[in-house]
GROMACS .gro file of C-alpha atoms in nm:
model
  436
    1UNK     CA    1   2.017  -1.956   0.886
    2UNK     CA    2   1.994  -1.615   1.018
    3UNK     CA    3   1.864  -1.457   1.323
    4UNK     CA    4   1.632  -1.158   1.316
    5UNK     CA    5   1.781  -0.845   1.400
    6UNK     CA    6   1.659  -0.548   1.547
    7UNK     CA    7   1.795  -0.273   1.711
    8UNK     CA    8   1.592  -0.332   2.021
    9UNK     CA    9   1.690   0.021   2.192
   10UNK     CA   10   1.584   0.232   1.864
   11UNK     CA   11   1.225   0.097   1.899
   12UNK     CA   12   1.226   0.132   2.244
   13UNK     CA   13   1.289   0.504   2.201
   14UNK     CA   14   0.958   0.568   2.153
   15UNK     CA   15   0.814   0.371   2.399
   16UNK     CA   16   0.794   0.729   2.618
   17UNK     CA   17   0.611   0.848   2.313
   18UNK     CA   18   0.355   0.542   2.279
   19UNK     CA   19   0.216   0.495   2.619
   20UNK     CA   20  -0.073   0.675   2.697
   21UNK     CA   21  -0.089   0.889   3.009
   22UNK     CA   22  -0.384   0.735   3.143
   23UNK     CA   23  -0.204   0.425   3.101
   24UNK     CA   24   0.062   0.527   3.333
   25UNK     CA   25  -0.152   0.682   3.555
   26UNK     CA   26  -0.339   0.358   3.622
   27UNK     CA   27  -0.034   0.168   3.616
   28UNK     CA   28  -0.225  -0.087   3.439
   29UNK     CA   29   0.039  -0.259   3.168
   30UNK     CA   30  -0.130  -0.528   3.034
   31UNK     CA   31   0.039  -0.837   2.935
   32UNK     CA   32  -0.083  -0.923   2.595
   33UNK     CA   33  -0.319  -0.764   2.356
   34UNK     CA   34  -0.598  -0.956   2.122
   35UNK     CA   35  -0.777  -0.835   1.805
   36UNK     CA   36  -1.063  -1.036   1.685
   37UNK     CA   37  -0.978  -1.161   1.296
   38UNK     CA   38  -1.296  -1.263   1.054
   39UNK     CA   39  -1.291  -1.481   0.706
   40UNK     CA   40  -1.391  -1.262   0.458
   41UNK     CA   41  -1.635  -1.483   0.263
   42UNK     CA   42  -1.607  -1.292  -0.069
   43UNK     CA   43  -1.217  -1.252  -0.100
   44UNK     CA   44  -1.115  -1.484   0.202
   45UNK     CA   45  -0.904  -1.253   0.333
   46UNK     CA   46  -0.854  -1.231   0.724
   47UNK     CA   47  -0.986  -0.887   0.875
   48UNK     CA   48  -0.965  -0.710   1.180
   49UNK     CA   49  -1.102  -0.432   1.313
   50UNK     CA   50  -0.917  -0.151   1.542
   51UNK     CA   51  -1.033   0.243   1.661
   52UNK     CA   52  -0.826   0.495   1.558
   53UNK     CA   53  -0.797   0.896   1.568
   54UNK     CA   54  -1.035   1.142   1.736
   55UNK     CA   55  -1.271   1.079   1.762
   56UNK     CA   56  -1.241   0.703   1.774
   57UNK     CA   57  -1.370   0.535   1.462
   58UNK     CA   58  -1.363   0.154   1.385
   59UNK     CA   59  -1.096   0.116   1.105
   60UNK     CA   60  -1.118  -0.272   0.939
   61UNK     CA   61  -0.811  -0.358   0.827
   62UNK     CA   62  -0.661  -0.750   0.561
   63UNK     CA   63  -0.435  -0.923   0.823
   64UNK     CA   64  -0.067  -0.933   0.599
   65UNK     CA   65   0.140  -1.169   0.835
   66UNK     CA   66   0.463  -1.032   0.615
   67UNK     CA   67   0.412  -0.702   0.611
   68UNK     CA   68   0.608  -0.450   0.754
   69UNK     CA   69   0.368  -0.202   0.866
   70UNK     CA   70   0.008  -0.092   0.973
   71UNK     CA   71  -0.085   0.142   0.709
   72UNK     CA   72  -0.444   0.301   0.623
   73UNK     CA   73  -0.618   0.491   0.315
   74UNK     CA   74  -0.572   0.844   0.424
   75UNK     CA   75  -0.760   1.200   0.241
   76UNK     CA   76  -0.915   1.475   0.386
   77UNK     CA   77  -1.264   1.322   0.275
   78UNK     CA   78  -1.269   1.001   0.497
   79UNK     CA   79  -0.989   1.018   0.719
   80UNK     CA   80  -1.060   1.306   1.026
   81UNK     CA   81  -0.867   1.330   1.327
   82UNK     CA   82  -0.729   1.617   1.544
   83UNK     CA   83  -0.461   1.416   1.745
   84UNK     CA   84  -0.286   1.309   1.347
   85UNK     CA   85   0.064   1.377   1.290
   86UNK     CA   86   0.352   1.339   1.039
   87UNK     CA   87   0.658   1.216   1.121
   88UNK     CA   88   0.889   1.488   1.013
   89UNK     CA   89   1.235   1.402   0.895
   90UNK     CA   90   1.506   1.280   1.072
   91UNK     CA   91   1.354   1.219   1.344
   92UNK     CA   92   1.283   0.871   1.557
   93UNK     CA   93   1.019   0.746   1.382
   94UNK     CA   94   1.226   0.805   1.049
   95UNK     CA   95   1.484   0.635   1.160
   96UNK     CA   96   1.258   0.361   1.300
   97UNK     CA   97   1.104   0.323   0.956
   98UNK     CA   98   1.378   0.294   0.765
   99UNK     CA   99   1.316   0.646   0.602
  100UNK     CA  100   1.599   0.795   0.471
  101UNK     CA  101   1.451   1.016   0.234
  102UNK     CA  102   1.312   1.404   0.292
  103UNK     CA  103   0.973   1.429   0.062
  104UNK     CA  104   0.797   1.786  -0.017
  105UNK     CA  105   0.460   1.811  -0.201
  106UNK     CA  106   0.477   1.876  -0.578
  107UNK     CA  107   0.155   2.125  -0.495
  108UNK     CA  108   0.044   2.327  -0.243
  109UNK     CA  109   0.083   2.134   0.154
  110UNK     CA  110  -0.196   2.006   0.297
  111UNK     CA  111  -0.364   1.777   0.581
  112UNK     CA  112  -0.148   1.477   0.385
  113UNK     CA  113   0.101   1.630   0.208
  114UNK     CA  114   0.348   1.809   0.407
  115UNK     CA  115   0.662   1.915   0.330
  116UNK     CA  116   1.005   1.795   0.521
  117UNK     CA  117   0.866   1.454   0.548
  118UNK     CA  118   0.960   1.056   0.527
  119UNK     CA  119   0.778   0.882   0.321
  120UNK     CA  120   0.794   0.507   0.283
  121UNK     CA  121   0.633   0.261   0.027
  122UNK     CA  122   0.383   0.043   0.159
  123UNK     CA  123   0.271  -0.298  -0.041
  124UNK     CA  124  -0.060  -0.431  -0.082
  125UNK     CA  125   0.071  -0.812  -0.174
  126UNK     CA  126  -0.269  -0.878  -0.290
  127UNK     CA  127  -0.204  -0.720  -0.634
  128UNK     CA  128   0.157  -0.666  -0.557
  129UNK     CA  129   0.143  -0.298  -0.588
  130UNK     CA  130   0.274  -0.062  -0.392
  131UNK     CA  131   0.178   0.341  -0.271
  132UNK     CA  132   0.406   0.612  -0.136
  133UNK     CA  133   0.275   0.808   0.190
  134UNK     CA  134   0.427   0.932   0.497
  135UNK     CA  135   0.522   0.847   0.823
  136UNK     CA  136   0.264   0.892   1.029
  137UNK     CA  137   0.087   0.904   1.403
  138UNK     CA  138  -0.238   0.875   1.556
  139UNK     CA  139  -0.444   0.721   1.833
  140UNK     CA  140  -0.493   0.389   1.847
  141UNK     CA  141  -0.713   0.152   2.114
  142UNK     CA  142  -0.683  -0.229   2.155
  143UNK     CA  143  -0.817  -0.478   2.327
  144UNK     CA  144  -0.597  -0.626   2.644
  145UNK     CA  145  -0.599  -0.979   2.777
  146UNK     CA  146  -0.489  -1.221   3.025
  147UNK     CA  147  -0.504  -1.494   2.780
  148UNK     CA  148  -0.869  -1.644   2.869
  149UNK     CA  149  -1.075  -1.344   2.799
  150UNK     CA  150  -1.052  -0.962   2.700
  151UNK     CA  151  -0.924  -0.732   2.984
  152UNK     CA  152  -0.927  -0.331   2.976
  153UNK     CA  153  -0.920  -0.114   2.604
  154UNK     CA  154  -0.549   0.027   2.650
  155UNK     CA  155  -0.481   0.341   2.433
  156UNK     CA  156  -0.148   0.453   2.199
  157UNK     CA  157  -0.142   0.835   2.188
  158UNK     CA  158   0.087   0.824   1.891
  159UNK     CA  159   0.097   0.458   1.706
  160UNK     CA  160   0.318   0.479   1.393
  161UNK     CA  161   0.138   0.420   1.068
  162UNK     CA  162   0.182   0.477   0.673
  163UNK     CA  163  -0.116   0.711   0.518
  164UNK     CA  164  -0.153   0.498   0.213
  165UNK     CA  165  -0.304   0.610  -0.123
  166UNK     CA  166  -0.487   0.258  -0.293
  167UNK     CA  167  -0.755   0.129  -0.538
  168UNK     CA  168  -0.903  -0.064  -0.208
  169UNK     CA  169  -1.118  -0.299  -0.528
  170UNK     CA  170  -0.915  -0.629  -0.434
  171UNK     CA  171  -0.960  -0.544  -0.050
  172UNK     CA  172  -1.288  -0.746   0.178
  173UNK     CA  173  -1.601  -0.473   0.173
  174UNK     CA  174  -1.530  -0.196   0.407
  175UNK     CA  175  -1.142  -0.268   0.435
  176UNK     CA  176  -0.940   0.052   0.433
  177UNK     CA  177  -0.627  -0.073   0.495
  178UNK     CA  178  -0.333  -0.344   0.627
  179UNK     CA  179  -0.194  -0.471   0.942
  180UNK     CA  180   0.112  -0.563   0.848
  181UNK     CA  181   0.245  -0.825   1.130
  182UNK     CA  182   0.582  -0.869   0.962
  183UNK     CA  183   0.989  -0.890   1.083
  184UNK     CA  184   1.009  -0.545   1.086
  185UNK     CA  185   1.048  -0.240   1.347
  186UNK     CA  186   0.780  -0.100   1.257
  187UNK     CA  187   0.534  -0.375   1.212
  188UNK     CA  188   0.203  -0.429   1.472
  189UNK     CA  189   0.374  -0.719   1.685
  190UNK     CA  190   0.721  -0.482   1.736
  191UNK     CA  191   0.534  -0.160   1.814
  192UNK     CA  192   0.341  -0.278   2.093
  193UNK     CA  193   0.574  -0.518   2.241
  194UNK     CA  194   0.763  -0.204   2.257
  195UNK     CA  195   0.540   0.009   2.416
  196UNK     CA  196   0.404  -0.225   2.676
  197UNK     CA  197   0.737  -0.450   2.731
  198UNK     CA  198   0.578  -0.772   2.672
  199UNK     CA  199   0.770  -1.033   2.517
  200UNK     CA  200   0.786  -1.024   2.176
  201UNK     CA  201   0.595  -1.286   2.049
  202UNK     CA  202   0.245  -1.276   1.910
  203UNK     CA  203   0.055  -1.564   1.761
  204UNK     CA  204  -0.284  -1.615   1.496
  205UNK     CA  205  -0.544  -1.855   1.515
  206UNK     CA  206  -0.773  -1.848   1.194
  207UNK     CA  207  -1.121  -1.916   1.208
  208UNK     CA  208  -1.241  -2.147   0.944
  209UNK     CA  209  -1.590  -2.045   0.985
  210UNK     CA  210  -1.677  -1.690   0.828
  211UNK     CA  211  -1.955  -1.662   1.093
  212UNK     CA  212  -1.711  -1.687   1.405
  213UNK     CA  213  -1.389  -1.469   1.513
  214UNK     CA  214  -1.008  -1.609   1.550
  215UNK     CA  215  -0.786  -1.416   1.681
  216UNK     CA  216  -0.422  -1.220   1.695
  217UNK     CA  217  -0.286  -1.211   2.007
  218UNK     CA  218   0.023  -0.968   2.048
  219UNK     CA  219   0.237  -1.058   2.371
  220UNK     CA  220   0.297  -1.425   2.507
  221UNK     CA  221   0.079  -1.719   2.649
  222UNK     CA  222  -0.154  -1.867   2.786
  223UNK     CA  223  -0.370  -1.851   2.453
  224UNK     CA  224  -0.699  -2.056   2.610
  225UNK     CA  225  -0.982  -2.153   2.358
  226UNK     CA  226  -1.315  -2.307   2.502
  227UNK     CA  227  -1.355  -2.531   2.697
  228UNK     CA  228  -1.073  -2.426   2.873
  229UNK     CA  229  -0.725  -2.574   2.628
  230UNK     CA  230  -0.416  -2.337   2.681
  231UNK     CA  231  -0.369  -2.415   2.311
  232UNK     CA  232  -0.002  -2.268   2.387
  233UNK     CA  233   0.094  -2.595   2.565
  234UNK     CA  234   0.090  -2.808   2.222
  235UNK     CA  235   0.337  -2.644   2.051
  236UNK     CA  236   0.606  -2.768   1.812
  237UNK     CA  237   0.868  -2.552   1.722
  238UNK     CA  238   1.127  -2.445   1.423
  239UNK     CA  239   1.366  -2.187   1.304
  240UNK     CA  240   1.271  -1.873   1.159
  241UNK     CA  241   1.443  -1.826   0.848
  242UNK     CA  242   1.549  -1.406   0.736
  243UNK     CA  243   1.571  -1.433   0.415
  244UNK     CA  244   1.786  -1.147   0.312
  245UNK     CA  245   1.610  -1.005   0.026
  246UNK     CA  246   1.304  -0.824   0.038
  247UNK     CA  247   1.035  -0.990  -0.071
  248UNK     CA  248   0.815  -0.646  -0.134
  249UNK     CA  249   0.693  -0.487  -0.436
  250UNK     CA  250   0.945  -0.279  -0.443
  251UNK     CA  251   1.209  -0.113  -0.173
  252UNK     CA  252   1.422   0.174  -0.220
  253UNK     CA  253   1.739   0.017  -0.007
  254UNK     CA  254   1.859  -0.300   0.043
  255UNK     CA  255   1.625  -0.476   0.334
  256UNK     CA  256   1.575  -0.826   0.459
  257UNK     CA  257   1.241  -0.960   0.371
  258UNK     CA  258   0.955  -0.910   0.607
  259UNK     CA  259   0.812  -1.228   0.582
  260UNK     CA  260   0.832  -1.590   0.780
  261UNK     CA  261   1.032  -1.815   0.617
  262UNK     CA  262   1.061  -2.173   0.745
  263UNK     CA  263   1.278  -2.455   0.660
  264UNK     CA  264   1.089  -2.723   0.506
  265UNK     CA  265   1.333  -3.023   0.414
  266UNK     CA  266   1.077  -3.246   0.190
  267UNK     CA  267   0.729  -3.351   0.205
  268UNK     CA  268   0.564  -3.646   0.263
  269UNK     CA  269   0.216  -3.773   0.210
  270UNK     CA  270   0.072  -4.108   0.393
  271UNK     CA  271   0.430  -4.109   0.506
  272UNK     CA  272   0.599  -4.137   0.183
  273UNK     CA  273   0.851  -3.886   0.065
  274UNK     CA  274   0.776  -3.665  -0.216
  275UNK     CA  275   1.046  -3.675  -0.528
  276UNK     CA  276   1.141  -3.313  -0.601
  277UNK     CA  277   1.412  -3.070  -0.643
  278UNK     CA  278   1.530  -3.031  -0.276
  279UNK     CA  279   1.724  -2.706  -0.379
  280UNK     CA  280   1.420  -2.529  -0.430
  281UNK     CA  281   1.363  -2.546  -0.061
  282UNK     CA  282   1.630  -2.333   0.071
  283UNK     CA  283   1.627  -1.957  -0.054
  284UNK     CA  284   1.927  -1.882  -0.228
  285UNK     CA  285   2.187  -1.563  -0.188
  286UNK     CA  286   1.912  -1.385  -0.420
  287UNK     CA  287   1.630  -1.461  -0.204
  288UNK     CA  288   1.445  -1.662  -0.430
  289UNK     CA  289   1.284  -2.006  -0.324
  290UNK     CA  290   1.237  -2.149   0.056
  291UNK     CA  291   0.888  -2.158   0.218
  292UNK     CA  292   0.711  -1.869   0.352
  293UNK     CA  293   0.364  -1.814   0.555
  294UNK     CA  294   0.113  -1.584   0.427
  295UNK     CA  295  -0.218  -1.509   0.544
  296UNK     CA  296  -0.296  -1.329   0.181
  297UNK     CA  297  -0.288  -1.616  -0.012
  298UNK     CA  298  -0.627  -1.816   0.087
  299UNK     CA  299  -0.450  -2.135  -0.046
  300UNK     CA  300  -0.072  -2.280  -0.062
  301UNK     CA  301   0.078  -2.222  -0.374
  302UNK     CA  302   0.378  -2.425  -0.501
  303UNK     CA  303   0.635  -2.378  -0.804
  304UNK     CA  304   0.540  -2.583  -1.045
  305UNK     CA  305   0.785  -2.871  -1.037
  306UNK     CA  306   0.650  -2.924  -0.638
  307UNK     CA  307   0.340  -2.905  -0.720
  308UNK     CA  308   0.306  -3.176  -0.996
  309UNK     CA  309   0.519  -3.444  -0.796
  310UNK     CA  310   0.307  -3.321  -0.470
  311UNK     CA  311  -0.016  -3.384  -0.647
  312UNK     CA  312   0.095  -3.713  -0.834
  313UNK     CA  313   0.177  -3.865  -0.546
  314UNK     CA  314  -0.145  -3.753  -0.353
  315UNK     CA  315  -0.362  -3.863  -0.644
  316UNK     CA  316  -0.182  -4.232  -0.582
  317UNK     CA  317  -0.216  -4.246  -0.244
  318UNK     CA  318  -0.602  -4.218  -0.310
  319UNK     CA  319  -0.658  -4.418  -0.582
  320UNK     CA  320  -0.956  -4.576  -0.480
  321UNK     CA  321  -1.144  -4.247  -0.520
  322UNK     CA  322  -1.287  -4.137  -0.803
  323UNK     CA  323  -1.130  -3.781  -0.967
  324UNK     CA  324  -1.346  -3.543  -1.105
  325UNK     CA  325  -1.338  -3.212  -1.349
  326UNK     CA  326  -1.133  -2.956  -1.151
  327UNK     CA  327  -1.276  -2.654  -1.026
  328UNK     CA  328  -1.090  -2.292  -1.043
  329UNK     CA  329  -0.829  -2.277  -0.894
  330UNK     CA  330  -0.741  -2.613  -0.800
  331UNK     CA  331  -0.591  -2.827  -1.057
  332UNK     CA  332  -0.692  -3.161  -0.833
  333UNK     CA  333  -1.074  -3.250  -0.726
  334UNK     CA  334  -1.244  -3.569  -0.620
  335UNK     CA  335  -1.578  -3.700  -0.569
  336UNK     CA  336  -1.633  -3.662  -0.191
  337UNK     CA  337  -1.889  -3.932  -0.197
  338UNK     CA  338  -1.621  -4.143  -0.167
  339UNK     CA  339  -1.461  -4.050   0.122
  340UNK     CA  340  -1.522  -4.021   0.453
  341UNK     CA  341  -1.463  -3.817   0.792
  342UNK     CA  342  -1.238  -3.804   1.047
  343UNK     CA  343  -1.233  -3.573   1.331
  344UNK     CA  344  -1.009  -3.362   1.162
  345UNK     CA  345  -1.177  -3.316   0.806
  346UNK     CA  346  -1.189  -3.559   0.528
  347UNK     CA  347  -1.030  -3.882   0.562
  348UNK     CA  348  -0.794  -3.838   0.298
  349UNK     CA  349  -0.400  -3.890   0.287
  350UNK     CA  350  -0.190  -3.704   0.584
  351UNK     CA  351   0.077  -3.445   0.456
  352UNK     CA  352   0.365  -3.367   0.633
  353UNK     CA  353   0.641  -3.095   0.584
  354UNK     CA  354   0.942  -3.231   0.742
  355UNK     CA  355   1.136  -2.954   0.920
  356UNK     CA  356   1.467  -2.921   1.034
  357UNK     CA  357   1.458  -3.300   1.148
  358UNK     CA  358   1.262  -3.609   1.112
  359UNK     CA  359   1.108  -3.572   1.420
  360UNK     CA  360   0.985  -3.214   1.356
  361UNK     CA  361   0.625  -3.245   1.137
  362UNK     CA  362   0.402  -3.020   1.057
  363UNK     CA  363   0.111  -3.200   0.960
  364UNK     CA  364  -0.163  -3.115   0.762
  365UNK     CA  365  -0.479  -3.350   0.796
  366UNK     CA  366  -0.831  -3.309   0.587
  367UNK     CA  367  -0.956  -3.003   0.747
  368UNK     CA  368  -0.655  -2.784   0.611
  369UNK     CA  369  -0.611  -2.978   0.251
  370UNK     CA  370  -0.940  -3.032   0.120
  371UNK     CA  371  -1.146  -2.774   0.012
  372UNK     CA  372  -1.539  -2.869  -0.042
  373UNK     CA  373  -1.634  -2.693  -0.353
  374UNK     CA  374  -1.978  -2.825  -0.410
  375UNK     CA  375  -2.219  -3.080  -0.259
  376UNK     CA  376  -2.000  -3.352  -0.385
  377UNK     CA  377  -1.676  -3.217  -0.495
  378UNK     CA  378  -1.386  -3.189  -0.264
  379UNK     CA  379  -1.050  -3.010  -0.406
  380UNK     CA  380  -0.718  -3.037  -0.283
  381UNK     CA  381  -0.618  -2.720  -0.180
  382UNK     CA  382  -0.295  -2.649  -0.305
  383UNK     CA  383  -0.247  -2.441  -0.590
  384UNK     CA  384   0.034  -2.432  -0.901
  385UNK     CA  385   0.230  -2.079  -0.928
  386UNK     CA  386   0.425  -2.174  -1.181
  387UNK     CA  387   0.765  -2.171  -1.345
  388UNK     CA  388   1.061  -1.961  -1.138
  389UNK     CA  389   0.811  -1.800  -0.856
  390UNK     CA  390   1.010  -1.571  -0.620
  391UNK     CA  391   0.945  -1.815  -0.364
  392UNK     CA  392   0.885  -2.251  -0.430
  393UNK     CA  393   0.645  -2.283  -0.163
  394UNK     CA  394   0.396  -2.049   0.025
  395UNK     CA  395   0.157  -2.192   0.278
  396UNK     CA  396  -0.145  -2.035   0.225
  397UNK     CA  397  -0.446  -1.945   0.505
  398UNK     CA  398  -0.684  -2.245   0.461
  399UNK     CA  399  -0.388  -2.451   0.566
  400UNK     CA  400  -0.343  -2.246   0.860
  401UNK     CA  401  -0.685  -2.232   0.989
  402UNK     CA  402  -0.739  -2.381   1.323
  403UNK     CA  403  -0.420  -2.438   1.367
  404UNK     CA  404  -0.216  -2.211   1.628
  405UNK     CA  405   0.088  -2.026   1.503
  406UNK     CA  406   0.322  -1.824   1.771
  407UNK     CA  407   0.579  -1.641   1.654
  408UNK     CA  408   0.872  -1.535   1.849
  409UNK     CA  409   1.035  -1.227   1.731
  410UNK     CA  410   1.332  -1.237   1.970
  411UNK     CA  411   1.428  -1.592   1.935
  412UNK     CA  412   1.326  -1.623   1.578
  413UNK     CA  413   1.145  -1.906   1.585
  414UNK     CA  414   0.774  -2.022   1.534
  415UNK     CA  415   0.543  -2.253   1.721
  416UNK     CA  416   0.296  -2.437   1.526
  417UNK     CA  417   0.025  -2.663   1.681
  418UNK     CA  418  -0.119  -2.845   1.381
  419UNK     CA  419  -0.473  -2.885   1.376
  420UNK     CA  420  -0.644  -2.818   1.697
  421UNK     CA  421  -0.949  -3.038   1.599
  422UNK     CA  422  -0.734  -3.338   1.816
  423UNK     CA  423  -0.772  -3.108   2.085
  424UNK     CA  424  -1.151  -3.082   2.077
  425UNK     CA  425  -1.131  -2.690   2.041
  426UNK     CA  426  -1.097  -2.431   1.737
  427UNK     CA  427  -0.986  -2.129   1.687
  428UNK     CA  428  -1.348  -1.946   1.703
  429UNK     CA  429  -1.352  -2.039   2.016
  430UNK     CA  430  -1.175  -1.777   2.205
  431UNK     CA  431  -1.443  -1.634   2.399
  432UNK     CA  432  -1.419  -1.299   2.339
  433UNK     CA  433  -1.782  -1.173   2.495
  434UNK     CA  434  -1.640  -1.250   2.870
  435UNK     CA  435  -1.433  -1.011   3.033
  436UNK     CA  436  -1.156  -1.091   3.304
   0.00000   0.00000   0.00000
């Protein structure tokens, strides 16, 4: 098990860069920052919305949890700005990035294409393709908070970005780009801890609902949902895993992946332990297997081996109810007329990954493993991604919905809540209208 490492005083080398003026004028440094996040009902994907350039426009952006950086669609057609800037090479932001490489424009420079740049590749995980743009800047504005409601808009003069070049087709209707949250320098969470000094933690509570906002919050607690639960107190936590090979679509160096790996040691359902190949749980000197968070995959998906034994064993654990024809893309459905509710979704078996001890769970109750895909047809929601996947197991977003994640960049290690439906409170229930 590795530790995430950064070298802290690089990024904080442009902290002088990244806080506004009127920022230090006002002396106002606010303690955490929130961005609303939506359910995308068409794709499921997790969006968010933040201003950028100058003028401000709204730019909607897929949440990646694993990605490494914030990067948008630019051409001289949609993207206009006058406070835009390349990062030219060599210099901190390079270096930041990871940039090692000087690019020039096979044709005549322009607003996108200059010459003496870095460039970097950023990934779109949802087709696993990837794009080559620059290192870029431009104003930013974000929301801040005390926790409990949204505080003042602070401003970023100069917030690094990649200017991106995608078919957006696979991307939620409007969507122009990622914020990539990953364990990286140059990711969301990193940047602005760095430019405002707040701890470096952020955390994501998913909205089940596609009619009501959860939320990202960048910085540390309280995190308070209506009526009034510091969801923050009822965490559980585990090791971050670095896994030590990129998981991206491609990288031109050797990098440590960008994603959240944790160490699941088996599963169990109603208690029971799951038979199946423990070695597939631990990710290997090639960086394949272990278990990973994503907020791009709407469901978990599991190697194939884990999934059949997973699925066997919940199919005997309810026996009593009646299977039915599966529906795309779960392999697994029931007849919902035959089971009941609970507080915390359908009253169906209780799964629990088993962390680094016996006493660690993260459970997962019928909210976050059934999916209702018709009146009365309820599927688990686990998915097969078959034989020799990169990684065995990767917990998808329906499983994290309502449930509170924090993730602790300097410790590596994430806090999970499991579902907040015990506590009487969701994650759409930030209240996001009042203002401290």
């Amino acid at each position: 098990m590795a530790a995430l490492s950064y070298n802290f005083s690089l990024i904080c080398s442009l902290v002088l860069v990244l806080i506004s003026p009127s920022t230090a004028k006002t002396s106002f440094r606010p303690k955490a920052l929130v961005l609303p996040v939506t359910k995308d009902s068409s794709t499921l994907q997790y969006v968010t919305e933040i201003k950028q350039r100058t003028p401000h426009v709204p730019v909607k952006l897929t949440i990646d949890l694993g990605g490494r950086s914030l990067w948008v669609n630019c051409d001289e057609e949609t993207y206009k700005s006058s406070s835009y800037k390349f990062a030219p090479c060599h210099s901190a932001p390079c270096s930041l990035a990871n940039a090692r490489i000087c690019w020039d424009c096979f044709s005549e420079p322009r607003q996108f294409c200059q010459n003496r740049t870095c460039n970097i590749l950023p990934d779109n995980p949802i087709r696993g393709i990837f794009s080559n743009g620059p290192v870029s800047m431009d104003v930013v504005s974000i929301q801040s908070t005390d926790g409990k409601n949204p505080g003042k808009v602070v401003s970023l003069p100069q917030l690094l970005f990649v200017c991106a070049s995608f078919d957006l087709s696979d991307l939620a209707k409007g969507v122009t780009g990622m914020a990539g949250l990953g364990r990286a320098k140059i990711s969301l969470p990193s940047l602005f801890s760095a430019a405002f000094s707040f701890p470096r933690k952020f955390a994501i509570c998913l909205s089940s609902s596609t009619k009501a906002n959860g939320a990202v919050f960048f910085g540390d607690g309280p995190y308070v949902m209506l009526p009034d639960v510091d969801v923050s107190k009822s965490l559980t936590y585990t090791p971050l895993i670095l896994n030590p090979v990129t998981t991206a679509s491609i990288s031109l160096f050797p990098e440590p992946s960008s994603d959240y790996f944790i160490g699941v040691k088996s599963i169990k359902i109603n208690g029971n332990v799951v038979p199946l190949n423990t070695s597939l749980l631990s990710v290997d000197k090639k960086g394949f297997g272990g278990t990973k968070i994503s907020t791009v995959n709407p469901y978990t998906v599991m190697e194939t081996s884990i999934y059949k034994a997973f699925t066997e064993a919940f199919i005997k654990e309810l026996a009593n109810v009646p299977r039915v024809k599966p529906v795309s893309p779960f392999g697994t459905c029931f007849s919902s007329t035959h089971i009941g509710s609970t507080r915390v979704g359908a009253a169906v078996p209780q799964i629990d990954l088993v962390l680094q001890s016996s006493k660690v769970i993260w459970s997962i109750f019928g909210a976050n493993s059934m999916v209702q895909v018709k009146d009365d047809v309820l599927c688990l929601g686990f998915v097969d991604g078959g034989v020799n996947p990169r990684t065995s197991i990767v917990i998808g977003g329906h499983q994290l919905e309502d449930n509170l994640l924090q993730f602790d960049l300097a410790t590596s290690r994430l806090g999970f809540s499991s579902s907040l439906l015990f506590h009487r409170t969701t994650c759409s229930n930030f209240n996001f209208t009042s203002h401290a």
